[in-house]
XYZ file of C-alpha atoms in Angstrom:
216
model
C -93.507 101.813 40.312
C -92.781 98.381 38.010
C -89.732 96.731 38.904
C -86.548 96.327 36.551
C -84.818 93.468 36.718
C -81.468 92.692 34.909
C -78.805 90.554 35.373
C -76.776 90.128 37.980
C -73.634 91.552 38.140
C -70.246 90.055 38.148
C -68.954 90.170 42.018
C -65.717 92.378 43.258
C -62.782 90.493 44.395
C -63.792 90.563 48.044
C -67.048 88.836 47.224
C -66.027 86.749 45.090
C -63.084 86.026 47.454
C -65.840 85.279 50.063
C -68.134 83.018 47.951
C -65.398 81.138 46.698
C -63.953 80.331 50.562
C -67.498 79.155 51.797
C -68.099 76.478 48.657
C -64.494 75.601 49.361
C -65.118 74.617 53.126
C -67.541 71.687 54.241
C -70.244 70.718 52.511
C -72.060 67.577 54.083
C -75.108 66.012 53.381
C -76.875 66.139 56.840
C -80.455 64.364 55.974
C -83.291 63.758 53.243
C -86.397 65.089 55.011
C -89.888 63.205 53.757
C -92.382 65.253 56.314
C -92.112 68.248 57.869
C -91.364 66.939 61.162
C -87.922 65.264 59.799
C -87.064 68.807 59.237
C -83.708 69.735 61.204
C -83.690 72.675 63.657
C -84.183 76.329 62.120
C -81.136 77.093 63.746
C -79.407 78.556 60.759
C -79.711 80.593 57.565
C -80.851 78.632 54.744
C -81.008 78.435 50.836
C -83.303 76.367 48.926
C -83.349 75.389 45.088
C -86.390 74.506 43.252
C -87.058 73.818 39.965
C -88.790 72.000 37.543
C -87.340 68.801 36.906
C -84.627 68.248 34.445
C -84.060 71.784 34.650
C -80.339 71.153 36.013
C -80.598 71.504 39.597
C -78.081 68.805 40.734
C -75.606 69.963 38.115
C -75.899 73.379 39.107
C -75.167 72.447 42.839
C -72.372 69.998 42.318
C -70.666 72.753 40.014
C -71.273 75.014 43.066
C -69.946 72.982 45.716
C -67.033 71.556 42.941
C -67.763 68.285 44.032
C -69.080 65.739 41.064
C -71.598 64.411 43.253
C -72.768 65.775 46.216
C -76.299 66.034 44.458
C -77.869 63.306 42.371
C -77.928 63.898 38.622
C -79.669 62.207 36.365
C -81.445 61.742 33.068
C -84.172 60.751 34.877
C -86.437 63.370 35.745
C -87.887 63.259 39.291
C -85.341 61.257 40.904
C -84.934 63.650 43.836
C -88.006 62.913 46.387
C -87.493 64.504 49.282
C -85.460 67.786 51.512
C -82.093 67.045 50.800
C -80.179 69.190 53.859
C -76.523 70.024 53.214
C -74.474 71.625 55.606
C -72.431 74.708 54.307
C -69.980 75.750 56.394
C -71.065 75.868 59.771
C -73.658 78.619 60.114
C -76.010 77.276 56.446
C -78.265 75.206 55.471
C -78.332 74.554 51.427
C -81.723 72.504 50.809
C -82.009 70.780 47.552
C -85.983 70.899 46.711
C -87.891 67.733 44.837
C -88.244 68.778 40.985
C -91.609 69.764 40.273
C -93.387 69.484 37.079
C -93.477 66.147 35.364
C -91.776 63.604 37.047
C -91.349 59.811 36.287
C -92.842 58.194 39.473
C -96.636 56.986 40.356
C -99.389 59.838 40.923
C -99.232 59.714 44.691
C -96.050 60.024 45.293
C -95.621 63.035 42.886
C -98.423 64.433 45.303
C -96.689 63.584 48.290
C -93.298 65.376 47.607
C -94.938 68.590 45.990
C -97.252 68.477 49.582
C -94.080 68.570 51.146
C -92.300 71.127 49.019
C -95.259 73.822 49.198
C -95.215 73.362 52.948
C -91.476 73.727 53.569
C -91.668 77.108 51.235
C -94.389 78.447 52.980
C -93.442 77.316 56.590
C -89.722 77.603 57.192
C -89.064 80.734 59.150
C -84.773 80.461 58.633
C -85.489 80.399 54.856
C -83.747 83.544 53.450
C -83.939 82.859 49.154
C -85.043 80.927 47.076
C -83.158 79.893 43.776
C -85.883 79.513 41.557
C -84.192 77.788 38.429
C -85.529 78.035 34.530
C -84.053 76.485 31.552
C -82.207 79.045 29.269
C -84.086 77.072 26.775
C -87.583 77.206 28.136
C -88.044 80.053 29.700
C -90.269 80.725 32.717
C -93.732 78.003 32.435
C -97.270 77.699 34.322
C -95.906 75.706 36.607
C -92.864 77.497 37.357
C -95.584 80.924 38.006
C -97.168 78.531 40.723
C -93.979 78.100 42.851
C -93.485 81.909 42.529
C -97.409 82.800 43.637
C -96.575 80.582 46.537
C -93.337 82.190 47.032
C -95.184 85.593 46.547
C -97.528 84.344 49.546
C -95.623 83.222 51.931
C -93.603 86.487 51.589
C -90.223 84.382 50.515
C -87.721 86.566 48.164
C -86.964 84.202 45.229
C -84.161 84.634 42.780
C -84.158 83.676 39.456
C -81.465 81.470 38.391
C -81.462 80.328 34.593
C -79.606 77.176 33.725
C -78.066 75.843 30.557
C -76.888 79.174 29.263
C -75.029 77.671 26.976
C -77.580 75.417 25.113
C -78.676 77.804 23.336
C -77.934 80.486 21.134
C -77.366 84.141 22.223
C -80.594 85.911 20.006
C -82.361 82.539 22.445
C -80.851 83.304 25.349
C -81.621 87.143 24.749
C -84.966 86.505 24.252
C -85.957 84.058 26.879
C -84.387 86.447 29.286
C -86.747 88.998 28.432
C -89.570 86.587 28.647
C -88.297 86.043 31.865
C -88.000 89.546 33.006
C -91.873 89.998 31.589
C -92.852 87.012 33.692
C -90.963 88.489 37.213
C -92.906 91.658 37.143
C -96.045 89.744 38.346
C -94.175 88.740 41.329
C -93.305 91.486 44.496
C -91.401 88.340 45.897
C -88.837 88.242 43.332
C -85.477 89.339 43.699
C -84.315 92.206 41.012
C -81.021 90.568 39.830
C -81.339 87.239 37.350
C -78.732 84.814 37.649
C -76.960 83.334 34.257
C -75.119 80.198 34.560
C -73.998 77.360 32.464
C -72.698 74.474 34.857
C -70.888 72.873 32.240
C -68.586 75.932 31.962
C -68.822 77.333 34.783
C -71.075 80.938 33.883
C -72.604 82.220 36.719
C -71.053 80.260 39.486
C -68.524 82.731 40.839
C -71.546 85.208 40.803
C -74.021 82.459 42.570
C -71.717 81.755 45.362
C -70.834 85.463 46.298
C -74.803 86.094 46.152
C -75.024 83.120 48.675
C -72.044 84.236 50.653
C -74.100 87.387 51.162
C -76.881 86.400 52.943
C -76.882 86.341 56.401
């Protein structure tokens, strides 16, 4: 049987009521992890968010979290090099992922952090989802299908998050989603509900945090 996927739906008040208290309680940076022994104790759930780079990530967490700069962003793509560990609330672990893709640093240290960032999604045994992020504009590329192949390995449910929403016009956005949708039905590891969200105004984020809330 091929799996549908569609977007995901706008929460009930008691989720949303949920996602909104855990962004609205700590958030601390705890450590950025450059080998897998740095890693902190899988003593907790965790979320991760990969992407390609310049696809948003920071943006998208620091409009989660409602602080302006609890991740890095920048017009520089690449910038983020290693694990970053925050600590949500006190039972979470939100791990901001190097961008992969193009990145503006030397060759061997490009191949350094992606080493790291295949092993940490194919190792960590507390990692519940995976936010896979894709431009709006873009749509899902080659080397976006090689995180999700890994992610398909490893047995790790991603979600697909799409960023910039609103950079583009609906008949895009329309049809990039349904590239994307084409794209997840190569993948058992991917999660049936795609996230919309423009972090400038806020789409998606109310439905991003109760999704997050929910995983235990």
């Amino acid at each position: 049987m091929e799996m549908t996927f569609t977007e995901a739906p706008t929460p009930d008040t008691f989720t949303a009521e949920a996602g909104r208290l855990l962004f609205a309680g700590p958030v601390d940076f705890v450590k950025g992890v450059v080998a897998m022994s740095g890693l902190p104790p899988a003593d907790r759930v965790e979320i991760c968010f990969a992407g390609r780079s310049n696809v948003g990530k920071s943006s998208l967490i620091n409009a989660l979290t409602g602080r302006k700069s609890l991740a890095r962003a920048s017009n520089t793509p690449g910038r983020t090099q290693e694990l970053n560990f925050f600590a949500l609330g006190e039972d979470r672990y939100m791990v901001d992922l190097p961008g992969y893709g193009y990145a503006n640093a030397p060759l061997a240290v490009v191949e350094k952090w992606q080493k790291l960032l295949k092993s940490y999604l194919s190792g960590r045994q507390t990692l519940r989802r995976a936010f896979v992020l894709i431009d709006s504009r873009h749509g899902v590329k080659s080397v976006d299908d090689e995180i999700m192949n890994l992610l398909d390995k490893s047995a790790v449910t991603f979600q697909v998050v799409m960023t910039k929403a609103d950079k583009v016009s609906k008949a895009e956005l329309a049809a990039n989603f349904e590239q994307v949708k084409g794209a997840l039905k190569k993948h058992p590891a991917a999660y049936p509900e795609v996230v919309l969200t423009s972090s400038e105004k806020g789409d998606g984020i109310e439905t991003l945090r109760a999704i997050i809330a929910g995983l235990v």
